Structure formats: structure tokens, C-alpha cells
PDB file of C-alpha atoms in Angstrom:
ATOM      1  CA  UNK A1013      10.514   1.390 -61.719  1.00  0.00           C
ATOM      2  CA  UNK A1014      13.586   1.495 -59.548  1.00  0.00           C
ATOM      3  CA  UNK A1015      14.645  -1.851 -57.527  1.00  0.00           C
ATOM      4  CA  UNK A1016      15.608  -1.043 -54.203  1.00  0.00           C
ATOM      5  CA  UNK A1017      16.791  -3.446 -51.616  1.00  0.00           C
ATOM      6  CA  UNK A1018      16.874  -1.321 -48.500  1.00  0.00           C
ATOM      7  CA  UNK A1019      15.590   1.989 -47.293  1.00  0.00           C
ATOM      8  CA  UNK A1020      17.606   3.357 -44.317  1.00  0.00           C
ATOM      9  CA  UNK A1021      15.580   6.225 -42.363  1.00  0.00           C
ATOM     10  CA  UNK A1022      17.385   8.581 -39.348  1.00  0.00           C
ATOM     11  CA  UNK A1023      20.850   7.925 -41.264  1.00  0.00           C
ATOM     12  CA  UNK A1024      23.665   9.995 -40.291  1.00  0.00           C
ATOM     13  CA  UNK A1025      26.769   8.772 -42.177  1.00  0.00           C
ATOM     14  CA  UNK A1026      25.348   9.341 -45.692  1.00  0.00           C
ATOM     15  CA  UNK A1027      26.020  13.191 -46.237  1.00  0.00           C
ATOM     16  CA  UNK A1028      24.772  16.315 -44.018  1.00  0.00           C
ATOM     17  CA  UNK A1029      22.473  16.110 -41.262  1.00  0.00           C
ATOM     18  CA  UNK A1030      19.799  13.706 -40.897  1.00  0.00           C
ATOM     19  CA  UNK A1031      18.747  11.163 -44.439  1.00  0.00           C
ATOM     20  CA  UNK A1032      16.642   8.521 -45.999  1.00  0.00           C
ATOM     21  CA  UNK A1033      18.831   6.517 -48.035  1.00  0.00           C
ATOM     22  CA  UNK A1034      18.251   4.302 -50.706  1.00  0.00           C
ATOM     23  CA  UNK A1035      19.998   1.435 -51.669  1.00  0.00           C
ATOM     24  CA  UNK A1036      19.927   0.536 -55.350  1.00  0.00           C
ATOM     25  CA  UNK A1037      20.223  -3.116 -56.489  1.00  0.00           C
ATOM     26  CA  UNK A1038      23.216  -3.864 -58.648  1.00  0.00           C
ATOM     27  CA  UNK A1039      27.271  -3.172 -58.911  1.00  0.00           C
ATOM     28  CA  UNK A1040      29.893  -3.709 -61.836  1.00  0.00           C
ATOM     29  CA  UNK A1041      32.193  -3.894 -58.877  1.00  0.00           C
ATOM     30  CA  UNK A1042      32.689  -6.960 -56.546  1.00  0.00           C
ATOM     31  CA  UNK A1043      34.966  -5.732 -54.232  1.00  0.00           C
ATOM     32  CA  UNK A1044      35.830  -8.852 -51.987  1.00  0.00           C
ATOM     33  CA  UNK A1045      35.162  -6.407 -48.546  1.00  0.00           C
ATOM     34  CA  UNK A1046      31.880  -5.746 -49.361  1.00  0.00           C
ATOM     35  CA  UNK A1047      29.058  -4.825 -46.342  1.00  0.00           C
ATOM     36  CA  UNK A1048      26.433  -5.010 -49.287  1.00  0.00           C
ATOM     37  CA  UNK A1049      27.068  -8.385 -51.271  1.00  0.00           C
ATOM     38  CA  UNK A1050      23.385  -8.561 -51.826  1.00  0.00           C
ATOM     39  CA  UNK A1051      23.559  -5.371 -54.308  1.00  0.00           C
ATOM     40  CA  UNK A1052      25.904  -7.383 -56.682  1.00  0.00           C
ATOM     41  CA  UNK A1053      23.055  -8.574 -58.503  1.00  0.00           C
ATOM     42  CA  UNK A1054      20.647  -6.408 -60.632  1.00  0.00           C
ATOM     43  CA  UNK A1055      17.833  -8.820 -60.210  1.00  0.00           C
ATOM     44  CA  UNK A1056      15.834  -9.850 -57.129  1.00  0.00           C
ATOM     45  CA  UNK A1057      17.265 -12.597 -55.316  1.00  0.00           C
ATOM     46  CA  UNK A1058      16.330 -14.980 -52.441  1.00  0.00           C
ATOM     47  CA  UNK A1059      18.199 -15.069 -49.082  1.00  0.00           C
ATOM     48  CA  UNK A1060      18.445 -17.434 -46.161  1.00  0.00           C
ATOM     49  CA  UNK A1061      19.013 -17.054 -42.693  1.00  0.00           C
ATOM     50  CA  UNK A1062      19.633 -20.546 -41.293  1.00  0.00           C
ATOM     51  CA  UNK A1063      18.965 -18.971 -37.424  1.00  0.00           C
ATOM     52  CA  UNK A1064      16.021 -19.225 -38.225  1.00  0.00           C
ATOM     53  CA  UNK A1065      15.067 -22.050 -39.911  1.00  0.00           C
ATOM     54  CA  UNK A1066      13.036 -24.599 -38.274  1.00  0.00           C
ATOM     55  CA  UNK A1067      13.315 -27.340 -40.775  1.00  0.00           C
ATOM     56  CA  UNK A1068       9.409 -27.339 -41.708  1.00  0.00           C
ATOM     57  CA  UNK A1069       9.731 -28.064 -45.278  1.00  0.00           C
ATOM     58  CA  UNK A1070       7.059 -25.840 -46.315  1.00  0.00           C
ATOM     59  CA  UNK A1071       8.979 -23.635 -49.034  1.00  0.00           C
ATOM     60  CA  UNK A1072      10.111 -27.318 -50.165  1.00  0.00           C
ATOM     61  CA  UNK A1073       6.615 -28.091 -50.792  1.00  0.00           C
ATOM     62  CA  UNK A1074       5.857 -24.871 -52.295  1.00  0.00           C
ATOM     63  CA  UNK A1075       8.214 -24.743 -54.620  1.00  0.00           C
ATOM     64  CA  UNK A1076       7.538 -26.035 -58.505  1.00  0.00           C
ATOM     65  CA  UNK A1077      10.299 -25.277 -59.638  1.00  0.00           C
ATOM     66  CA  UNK A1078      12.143 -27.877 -57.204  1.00  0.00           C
ATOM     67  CA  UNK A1079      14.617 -25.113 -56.471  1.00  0.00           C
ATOM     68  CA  UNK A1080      15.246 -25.806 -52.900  1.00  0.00           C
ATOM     69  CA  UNK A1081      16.036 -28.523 -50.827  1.00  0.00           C
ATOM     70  CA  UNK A1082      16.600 -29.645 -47.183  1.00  0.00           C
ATOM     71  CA  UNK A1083      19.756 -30.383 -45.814  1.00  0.00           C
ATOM     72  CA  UNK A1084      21.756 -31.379 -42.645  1.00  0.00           C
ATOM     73  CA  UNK A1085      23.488 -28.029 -43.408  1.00  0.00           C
ATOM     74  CA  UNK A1086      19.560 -26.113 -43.447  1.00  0.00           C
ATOM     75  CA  UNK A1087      18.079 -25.004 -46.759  1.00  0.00           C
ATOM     76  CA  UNK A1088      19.862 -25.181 -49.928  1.00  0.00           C
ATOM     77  CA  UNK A1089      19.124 -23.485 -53.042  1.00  0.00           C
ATOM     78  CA  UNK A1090      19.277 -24.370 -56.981  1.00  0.00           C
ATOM     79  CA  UNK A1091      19.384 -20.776 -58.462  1.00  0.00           C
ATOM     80  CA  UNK A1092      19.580 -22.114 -62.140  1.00  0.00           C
ATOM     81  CA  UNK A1093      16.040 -23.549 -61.142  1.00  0.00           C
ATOM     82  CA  UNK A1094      14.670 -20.564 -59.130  1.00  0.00           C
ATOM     83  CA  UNK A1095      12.050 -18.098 -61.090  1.00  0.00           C
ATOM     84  CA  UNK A1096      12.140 -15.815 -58.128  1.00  0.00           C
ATOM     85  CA  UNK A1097       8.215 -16.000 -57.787  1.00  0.00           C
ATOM     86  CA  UNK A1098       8.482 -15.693 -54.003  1.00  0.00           C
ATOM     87  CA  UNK A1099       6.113 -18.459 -53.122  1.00  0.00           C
ATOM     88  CA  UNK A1100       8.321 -19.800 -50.829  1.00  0.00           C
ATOM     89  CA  UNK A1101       9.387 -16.264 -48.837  1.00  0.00           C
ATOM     90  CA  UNK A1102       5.623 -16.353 -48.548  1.00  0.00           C
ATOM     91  CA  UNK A1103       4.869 -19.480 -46.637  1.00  0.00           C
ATOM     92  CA  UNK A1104       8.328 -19.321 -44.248  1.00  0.00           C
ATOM     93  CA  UNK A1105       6.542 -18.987 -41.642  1.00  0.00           C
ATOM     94  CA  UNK A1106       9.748 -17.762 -39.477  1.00  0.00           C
ATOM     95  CA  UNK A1107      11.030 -15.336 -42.433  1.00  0.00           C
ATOM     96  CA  UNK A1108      13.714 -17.503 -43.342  1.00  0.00           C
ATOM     97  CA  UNK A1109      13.840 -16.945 -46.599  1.00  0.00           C
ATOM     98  CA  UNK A1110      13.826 -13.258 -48.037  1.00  0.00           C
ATOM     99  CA  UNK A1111      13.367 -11.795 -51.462  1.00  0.00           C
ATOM    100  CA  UNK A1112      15.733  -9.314 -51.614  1.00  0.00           C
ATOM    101  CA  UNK A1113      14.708  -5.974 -54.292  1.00  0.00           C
ATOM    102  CA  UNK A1114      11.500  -4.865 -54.579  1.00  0.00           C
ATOM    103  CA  UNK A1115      10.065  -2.714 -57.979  1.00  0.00           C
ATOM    104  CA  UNK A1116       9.124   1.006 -56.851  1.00  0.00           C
ATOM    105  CA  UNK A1117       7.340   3.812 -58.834  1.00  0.00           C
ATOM    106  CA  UNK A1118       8.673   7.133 -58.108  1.00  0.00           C
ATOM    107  CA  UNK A1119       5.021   8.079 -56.522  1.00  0.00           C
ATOM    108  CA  UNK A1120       5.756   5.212 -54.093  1.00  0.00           C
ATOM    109  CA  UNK A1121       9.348   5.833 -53.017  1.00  0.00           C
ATOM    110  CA  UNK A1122       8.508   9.504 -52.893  1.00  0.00           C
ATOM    111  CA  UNK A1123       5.912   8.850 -50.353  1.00  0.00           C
ATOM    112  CA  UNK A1124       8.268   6.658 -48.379  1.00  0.00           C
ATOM    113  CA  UNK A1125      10.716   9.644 -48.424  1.00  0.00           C
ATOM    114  CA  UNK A1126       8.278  12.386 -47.517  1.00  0.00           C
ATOM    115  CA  UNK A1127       7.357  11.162 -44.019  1.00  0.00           C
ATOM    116  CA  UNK A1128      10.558  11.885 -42.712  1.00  0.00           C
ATOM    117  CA  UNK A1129      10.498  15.535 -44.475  1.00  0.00           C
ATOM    118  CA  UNK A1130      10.432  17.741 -40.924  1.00  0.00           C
ATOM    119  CA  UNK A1131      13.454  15.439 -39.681  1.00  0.00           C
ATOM    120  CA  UNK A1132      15.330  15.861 -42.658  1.00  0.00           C
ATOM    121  CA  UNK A1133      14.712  19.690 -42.935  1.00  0.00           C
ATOM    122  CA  UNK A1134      15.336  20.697 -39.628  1.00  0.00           C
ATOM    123  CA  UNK A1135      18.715  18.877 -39.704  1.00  0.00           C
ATOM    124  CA  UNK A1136      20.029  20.106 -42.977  1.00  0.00           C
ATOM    125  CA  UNK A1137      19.746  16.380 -44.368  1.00  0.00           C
ATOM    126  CA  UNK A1138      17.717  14.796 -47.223  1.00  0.00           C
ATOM    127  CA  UNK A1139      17.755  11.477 -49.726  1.00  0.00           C
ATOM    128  CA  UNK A1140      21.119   9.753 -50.511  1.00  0.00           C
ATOM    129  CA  UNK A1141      21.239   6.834 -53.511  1.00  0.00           C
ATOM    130  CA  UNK A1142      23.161   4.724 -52.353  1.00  0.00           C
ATOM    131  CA  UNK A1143      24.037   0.933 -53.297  1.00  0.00           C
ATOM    132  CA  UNK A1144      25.167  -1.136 -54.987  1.00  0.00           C
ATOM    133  CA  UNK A1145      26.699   1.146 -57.494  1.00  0.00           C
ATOM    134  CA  UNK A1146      23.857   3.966 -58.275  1.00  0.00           C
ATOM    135  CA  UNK A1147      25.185   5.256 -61.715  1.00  0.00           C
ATOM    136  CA  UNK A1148      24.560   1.340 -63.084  1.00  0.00           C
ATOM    137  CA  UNK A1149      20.836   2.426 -63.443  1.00  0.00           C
ATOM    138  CA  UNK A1150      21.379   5.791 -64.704  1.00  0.00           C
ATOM    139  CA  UNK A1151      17.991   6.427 -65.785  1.00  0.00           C
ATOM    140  CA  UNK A1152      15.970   5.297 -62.809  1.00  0.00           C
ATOM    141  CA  UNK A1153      18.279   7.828 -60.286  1.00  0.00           C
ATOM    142  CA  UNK A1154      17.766  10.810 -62.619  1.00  0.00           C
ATOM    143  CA  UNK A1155      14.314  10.243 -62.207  1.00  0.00           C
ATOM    144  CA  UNK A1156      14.605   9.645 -59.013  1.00  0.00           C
ATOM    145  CA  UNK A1157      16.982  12.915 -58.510  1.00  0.00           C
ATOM    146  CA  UNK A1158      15.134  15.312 -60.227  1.00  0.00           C
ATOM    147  CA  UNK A1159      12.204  14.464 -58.561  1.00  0.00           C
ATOM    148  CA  UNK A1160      13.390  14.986 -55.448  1.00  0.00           C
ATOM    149  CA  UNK A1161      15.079  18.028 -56.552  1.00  0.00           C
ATOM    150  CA  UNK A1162      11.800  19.114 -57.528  1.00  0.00           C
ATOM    151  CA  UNK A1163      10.129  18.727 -54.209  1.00  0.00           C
ATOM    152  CA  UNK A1164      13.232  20.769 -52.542  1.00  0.00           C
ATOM    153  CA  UNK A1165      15.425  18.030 -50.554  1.00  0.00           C
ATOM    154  CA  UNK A1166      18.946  17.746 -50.729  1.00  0.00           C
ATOM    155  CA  UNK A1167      20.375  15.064 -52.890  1.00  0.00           C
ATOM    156  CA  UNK A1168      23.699  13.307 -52.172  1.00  0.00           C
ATOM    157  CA  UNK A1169      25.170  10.292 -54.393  1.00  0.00           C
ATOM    158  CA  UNK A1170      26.868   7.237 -53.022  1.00  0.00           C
ATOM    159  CA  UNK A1171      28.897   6.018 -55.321  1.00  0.00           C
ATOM    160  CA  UNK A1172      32.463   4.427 -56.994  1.00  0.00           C
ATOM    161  CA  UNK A1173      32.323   6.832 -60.120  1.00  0.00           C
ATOM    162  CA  UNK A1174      32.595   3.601 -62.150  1.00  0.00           C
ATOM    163  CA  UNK A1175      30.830   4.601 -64.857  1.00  0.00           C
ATOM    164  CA  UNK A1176      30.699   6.608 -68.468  1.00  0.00           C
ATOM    165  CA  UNK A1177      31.854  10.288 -67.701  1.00  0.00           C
ATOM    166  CA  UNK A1178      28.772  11.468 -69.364  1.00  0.00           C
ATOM    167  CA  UNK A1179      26.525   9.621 -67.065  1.00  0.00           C
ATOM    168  CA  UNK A1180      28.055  11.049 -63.959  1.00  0.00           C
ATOM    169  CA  UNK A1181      28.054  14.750 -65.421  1.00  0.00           C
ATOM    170  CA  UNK A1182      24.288  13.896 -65.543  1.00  0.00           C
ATOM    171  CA  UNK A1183      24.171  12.976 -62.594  1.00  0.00           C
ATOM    172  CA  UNK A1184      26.021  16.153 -61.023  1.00  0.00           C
ATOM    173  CA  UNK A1185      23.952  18.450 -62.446  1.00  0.00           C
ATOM    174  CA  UNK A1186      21.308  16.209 -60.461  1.00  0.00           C
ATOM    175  CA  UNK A1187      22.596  16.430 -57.159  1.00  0.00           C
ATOM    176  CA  UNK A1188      24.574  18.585 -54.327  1.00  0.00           C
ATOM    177  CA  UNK A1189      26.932  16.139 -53.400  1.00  0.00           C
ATOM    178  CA  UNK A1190      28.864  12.895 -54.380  1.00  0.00           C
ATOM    179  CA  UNK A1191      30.376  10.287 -51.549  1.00  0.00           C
ATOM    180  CA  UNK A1192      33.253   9.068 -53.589  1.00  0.00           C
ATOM    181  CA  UNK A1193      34.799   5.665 -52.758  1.00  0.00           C
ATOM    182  CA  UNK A1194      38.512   5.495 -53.362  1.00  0.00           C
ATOM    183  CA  UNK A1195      40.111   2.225 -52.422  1.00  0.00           C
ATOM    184  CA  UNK A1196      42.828   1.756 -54.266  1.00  0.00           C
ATOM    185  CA  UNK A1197      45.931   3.286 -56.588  1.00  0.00           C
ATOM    186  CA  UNK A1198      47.564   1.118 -57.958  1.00  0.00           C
ATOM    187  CA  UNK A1199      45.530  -0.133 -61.010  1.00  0.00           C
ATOM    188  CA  UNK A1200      46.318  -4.171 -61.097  1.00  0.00           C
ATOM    189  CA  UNK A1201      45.651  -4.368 -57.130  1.00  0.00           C
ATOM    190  CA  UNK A1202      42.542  -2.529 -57.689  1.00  0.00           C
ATOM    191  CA  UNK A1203      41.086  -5.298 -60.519  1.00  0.00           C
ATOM    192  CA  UNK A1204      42.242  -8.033 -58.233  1.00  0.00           C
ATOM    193  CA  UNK A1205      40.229  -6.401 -55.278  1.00  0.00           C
ATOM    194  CA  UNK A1206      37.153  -5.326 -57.295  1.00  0.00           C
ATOM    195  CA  UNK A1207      37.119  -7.065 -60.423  1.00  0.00           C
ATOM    196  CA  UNK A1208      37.689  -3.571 -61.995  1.00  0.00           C
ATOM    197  CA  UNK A1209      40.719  -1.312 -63.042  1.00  0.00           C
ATOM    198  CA  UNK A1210      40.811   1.916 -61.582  1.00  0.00           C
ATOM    199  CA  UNK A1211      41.644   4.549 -64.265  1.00  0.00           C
ATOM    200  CA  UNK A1212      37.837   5.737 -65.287  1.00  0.00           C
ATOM    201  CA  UNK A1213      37.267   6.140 -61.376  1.00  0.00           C
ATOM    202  CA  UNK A1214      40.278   8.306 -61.289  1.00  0.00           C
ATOM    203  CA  UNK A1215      39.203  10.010 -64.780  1.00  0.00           C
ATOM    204  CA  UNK A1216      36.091  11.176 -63.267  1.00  0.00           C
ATOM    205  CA  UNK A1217      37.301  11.843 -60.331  1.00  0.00           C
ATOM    206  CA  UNK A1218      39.693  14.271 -62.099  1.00  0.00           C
ATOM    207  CA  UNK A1219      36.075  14.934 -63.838  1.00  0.00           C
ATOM    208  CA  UNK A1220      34.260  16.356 -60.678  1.00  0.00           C
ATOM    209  CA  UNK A1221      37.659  18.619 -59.564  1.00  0.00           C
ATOM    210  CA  UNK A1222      37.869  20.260 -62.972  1.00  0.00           C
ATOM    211  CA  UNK A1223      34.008  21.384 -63.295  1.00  0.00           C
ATOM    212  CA  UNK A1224      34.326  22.205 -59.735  1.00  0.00           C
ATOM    213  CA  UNK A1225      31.322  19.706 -58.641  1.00  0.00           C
ATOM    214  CA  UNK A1226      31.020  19.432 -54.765  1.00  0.00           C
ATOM    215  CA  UNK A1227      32.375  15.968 -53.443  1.00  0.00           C
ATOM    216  CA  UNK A1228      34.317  13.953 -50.735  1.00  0.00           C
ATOM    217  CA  UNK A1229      36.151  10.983 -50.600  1.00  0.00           C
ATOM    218  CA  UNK A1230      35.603   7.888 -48.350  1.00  0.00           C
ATOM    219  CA  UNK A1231      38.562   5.236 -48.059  1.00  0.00           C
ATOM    220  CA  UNK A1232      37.525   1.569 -46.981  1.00  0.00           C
ATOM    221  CA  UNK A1233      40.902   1.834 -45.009  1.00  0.00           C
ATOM    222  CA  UNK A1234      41.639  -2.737 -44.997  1.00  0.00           C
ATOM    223  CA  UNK A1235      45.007  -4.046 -43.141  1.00  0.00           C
ATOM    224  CA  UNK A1236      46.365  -5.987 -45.955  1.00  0.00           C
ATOM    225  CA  UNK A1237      44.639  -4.382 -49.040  1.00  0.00           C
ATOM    226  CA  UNK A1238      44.880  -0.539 -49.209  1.00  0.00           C
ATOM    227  CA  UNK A1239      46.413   0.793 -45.585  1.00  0.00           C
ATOM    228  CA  UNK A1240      50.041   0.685 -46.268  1.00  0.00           C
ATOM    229  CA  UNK A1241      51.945   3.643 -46.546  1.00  0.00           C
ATOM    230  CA  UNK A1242      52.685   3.615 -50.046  1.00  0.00           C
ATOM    231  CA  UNK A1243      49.309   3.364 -51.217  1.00  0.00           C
ATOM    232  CA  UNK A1244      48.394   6.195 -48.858  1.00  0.00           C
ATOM    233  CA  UNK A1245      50.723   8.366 -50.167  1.00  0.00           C
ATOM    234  CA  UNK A1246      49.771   7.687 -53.279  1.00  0.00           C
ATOM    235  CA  UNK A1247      46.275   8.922 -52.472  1.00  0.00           C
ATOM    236  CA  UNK A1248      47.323  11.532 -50.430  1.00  0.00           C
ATOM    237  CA  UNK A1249      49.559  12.775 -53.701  1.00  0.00           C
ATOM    238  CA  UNK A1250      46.897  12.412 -55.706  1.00  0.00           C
ATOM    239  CA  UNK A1251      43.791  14.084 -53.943  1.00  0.00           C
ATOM    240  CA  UNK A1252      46.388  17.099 -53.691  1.00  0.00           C
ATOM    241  CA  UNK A1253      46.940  17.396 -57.162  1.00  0.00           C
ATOM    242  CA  UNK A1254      43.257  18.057 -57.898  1.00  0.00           C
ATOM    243  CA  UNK A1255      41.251  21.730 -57.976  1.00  0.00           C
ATOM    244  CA  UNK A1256      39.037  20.097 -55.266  1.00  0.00           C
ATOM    245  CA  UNK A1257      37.658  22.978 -52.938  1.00  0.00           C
ATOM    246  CA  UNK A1258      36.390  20.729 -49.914  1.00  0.00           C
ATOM    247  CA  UNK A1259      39.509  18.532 -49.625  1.00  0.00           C
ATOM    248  CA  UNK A1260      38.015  16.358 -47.264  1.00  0.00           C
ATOM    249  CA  UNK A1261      38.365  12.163 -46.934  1.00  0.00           C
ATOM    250  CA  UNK A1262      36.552  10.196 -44.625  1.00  0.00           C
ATOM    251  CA  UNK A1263      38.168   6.677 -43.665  1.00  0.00           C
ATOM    252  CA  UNK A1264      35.994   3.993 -42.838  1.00  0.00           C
ATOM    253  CA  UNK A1265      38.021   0.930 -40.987  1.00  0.00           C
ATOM    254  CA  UNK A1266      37.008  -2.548 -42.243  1.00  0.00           C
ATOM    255  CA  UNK A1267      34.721  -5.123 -40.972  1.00  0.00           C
ATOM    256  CA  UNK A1268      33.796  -8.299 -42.087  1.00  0.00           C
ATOM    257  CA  UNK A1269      29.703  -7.794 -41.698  1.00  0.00           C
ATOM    258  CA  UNK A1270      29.921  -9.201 -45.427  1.00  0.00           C
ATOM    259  CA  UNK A1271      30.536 -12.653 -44.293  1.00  0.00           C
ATOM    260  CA  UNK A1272      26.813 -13.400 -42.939  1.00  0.00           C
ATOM    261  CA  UNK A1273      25.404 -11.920 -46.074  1.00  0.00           C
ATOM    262  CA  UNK A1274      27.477 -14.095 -48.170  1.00  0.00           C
ATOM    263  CA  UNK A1275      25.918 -17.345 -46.016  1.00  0.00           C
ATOM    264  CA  UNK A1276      22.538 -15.740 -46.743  1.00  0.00           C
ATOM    265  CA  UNK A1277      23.286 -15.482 -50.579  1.00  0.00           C
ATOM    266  CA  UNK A1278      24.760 -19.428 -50.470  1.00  0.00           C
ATOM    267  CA  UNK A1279      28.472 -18.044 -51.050  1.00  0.00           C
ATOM    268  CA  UNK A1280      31.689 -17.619 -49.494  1.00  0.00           C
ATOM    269  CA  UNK A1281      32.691 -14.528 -48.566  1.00  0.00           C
ATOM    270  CA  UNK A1282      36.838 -13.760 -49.452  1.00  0.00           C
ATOM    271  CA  UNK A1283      37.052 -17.408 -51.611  1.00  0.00           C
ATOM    272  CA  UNK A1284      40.599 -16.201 -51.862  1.00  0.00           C
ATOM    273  CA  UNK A1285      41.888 -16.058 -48.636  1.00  0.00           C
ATOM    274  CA  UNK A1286      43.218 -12.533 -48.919  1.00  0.00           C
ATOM    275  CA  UNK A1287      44.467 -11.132 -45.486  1.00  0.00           C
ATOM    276  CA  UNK A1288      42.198  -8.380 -44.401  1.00  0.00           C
ATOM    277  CA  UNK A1289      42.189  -7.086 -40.911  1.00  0.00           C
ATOM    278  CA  UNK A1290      40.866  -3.392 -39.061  1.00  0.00           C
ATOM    279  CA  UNK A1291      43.439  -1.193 -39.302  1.00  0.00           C
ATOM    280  CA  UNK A1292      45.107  -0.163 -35.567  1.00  0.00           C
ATOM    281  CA  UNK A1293      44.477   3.000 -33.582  1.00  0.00           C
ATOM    282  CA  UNK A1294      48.452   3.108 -34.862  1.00  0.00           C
ATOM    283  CA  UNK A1295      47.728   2.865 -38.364  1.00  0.00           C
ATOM    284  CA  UNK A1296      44.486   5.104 -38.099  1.00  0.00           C
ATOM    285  CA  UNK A1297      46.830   8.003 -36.958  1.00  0.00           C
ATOM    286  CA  UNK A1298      49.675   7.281 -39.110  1.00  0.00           C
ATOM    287  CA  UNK A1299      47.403   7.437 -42.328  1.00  0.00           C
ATOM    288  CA  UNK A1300      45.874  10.737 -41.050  1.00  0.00           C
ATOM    289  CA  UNK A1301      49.458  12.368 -40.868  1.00  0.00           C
ATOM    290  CA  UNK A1302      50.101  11.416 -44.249  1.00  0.00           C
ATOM    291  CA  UNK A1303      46.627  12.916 -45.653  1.00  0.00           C
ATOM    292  CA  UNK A1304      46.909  16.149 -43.531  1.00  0.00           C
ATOM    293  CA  UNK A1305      50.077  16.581 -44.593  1.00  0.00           C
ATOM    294  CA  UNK A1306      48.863  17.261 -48.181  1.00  0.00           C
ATOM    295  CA  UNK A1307      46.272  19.538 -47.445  1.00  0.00           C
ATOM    296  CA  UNK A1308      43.701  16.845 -47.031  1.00  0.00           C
ATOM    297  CA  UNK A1309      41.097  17.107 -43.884  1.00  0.00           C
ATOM    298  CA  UNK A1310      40.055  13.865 -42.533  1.00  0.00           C
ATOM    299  CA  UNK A1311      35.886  14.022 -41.267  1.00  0.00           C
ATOM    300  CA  UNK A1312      35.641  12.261 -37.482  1.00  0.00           C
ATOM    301  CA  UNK A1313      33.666   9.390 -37.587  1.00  0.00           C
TER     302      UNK A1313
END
């Protein structure tokens, strides 16, 4: 049984042509950016969308476990309480509340993925894992993997390569292609950003290069964390150094679509305060010369 939180048809950013991705529930990394805050957890979890809340009080009522309660400031929840039955997701009767993660056999997601199989295959697509961090449940996306290898579509692999080198030479001779995440160099910067150090990403990296697996590299380019020309360089330097045939880097500028998500999860998104901004047209350009000029190609958005 694999927990997915999202499946994402007609997607065009997640490797070639046209793809169904799927969005696995649960990350080592907490990386304070993050679009997908809701894949931290590897458990199902309730959300809340106060937009839409009309006050009725009936997943109050519903609830045994006394887990939520109404507030001036909308619904509030008590996860130490909370069994995640769902009871109360079921009697919002605007959809307030969500369970987010749901328990799929292979059969089932299979079935989900073969009704787009003429779109993918006249597009050169097929099925990306994505995340939360897929190589945290290795065993549910080789099964996953090989059974889509089985039935022919091309298999891509979002992921931050954080993660026993064994697993992800599993996993490569799973798939076609890895979507690498690389956000930071230096190794301190990188914990205090993600909650992780960097040097097994780099290792397997270094990994993929050496057995000559196919892969590219996307940079969450962030004003403030990981834009500045040192670090750049760094990465630039780096990427070079490797036996990579398709030298190519994707940068993807930062927004804060995180911060809603957080609401809906009861945190706070960036607790810290930490500066983060979208890079410039300026910067954009400036950390595009520095990757070209080390042999890197950057992929148009």
C-alpha cells in the first residue's frame, strides 16, 4: 500500500512530455521553502481551510476524541488527541477539513495511471514519483516502478537523493530518469535550511555521474538562501567536475505558496524569519552566466 497525497494528471514540468505524477507522503527533509509542507509527515493528516468554514460546529460534534474546537480564529485542532478517523472531513459539509494521504494498492494507482496512457504515449511522457521525498518509502516505489516498467511507461524520480546509496542504485535500475534537487553547498547552511547536511546528497550525486545513470538537476534558486554568487559557483564548479553526460540544471525561482499550506496544517510557515525573496530577472541571468560558463545548460522554464 503506497500513501499518496496528490495525483497530478496533464503535468508538464515533471520530466519529458506529458505525466501523471504522484506525490508520496513523507520527507526527512524540512526545507523551510517548501510548496509541499503537507508531505513532511508519513502519516495521514487533517487540514483546514478557514475560507471556508462556516462555523457550523458539526466536526465539533462529531468528534470523540474532542480533538477540535471552535474559535474566534475558525477551527482549531488538538493533534495529540486526533486518531485521524476522518469522521469529521466527513460531515464538513463545505470541505473544510481534509484528510490528507490516502492508502493505494498498486492495482488501484495503476488504473488511475492507465487512463491517461494515449496522452502520455503520444507525448513521449509517463509516471513521475514525486513528493515528499520518494526514496523514504523505498519499497512501495520499487513496486510501484517496476510495475510500471512492466506495463511500458516511462519512469522519472523526483527526488533530493537523501537517502542510503544502495537504495537509490535500486531505484536507478528502476527508472529512466532522476529530477535531482540541489539547493545548497555549503554543508552547515544546508542543515539550517533543511534540517539535513548535504554530503550523502552530494555522495550520490557523485553516485549517479560515475555509473553513468541519466539525471538533471533542479535549483530552488531563493534571494537570501542559495542565489548568491558564491554558492553558484560553487555549484557550477561542482556539476562540472562530474562524468555527467546531460549537463543540464533547471532553476526554479521561489514562491511562498507554502505559507497557506502551513495555515492549513495549524503552523507557521518560515518560524525563523529567514529573508527569502524571488530572485530578479538580474539575478536569473547572472546565475545562468555562471552555470553556462562551466559547461552547464540551463532548461527554459
Amino acid at each position: 500500500m503506497a500513501l499518496i497525497f496528490d495525483i497530478k494528471r496533464y503535468a508538464i514540468h515533471d520530466g519529458p512530455g506529458i505525466r501523471t505524477t504522484l506525490f508520496m507522503k513523507g520527507c526527512p527533509l524540512r526545507c523551510v521553502w517548501c510548496h509541499n509542507p503537507e508531505s513532511w509527515s508519513p502519516q495521514r493528516q487533517l487540514l483546514y481551510k478557514e475560507s471556508k468554514c462556516m462555523g457550523c460546529c458539526s466536526c465539533v460534534d462529531t468528534c470523540r476524541q474532542q480533538a477540535l474546537e471552535l474559535t474566534p480564529q475558525g477551527i482549531r485542532h488538538a493533534d495529540s488527541r486526533c486518531v485521524l478517523c476522518g469522521k469529521c472531513t466527513d460531515e464538513c459539509p463545505t470541505m473544510a477539513l481534509e484528510m490528507c494521504g490516502k492508502e493505494w494498492t498498486i492495482d488501484a494507482l495503476m488504473a488511475e495511471v492507465e487512463k491517461e496512457r494515449t496522452v502520455m504515449e503520444d507525448s513521449g511522457g509517463g509516471v513521475t514519483l514525486c513528493g515528499g521525498e520518494p526514496l523514504m518509502h523505498a519499497d512501495d516505489a520499487l513496486l510501484l516502478l517496476r510495475e510500471l516498467g512492466r506495463r511500458g511507461f516511462h519512469r522519472t524520480v523526483d527526488t533530493s537523493l537523501y537517502a542510503p546509496t544502495a537504495v537509490v542504485a535500486a531505484v536507478a535500475d528502476a527508472c529512466e530518469l532522476f529530477l535531482v534537487d540541489l539547493k545548497l553547498m555549503d554543508s552547515d547552511k544546508h542543515k539550517q535550511m533543511t534540517g539535513v547536511s548535504n554530503g550523502l546528497i552530494l555522495k550520490n550525486i557523485e553516485w549517479l555521474a560515475a555509473q553513468g545513470k541519466d539525471f538533471l538537476v533542479r535549483i530552488p534558486l531563493i534571494e537570501g538562501v542559495n542565489a548568491d554568487e558564491h554558492n553558484i559557483e560553487q555549484t557550477a564548479r561542482f556539476l562540472q567536475s562530474l562524468p555527467w553526460k546531460r549537463r543540464e540544471v533547471e532553476l526554479l525561482p521561489y514562491h511562498d505558496v507554502g505559507k497557506d499550506k502551513h495555515r492549513r496544517m495549524w503552523s507557521t510557515y518560515n518560524p525563523q524569519g529567514y529573508a527569502m525573496s524571488t530572485p530578479s530577472e538580474e539575478t536569473l541571468q547572472r546565475c545562468a552566466r555562471q552555470l553556462e560558463a562551466q559547461g552547464i545548460h540551463l532548461i527554459e522554464n
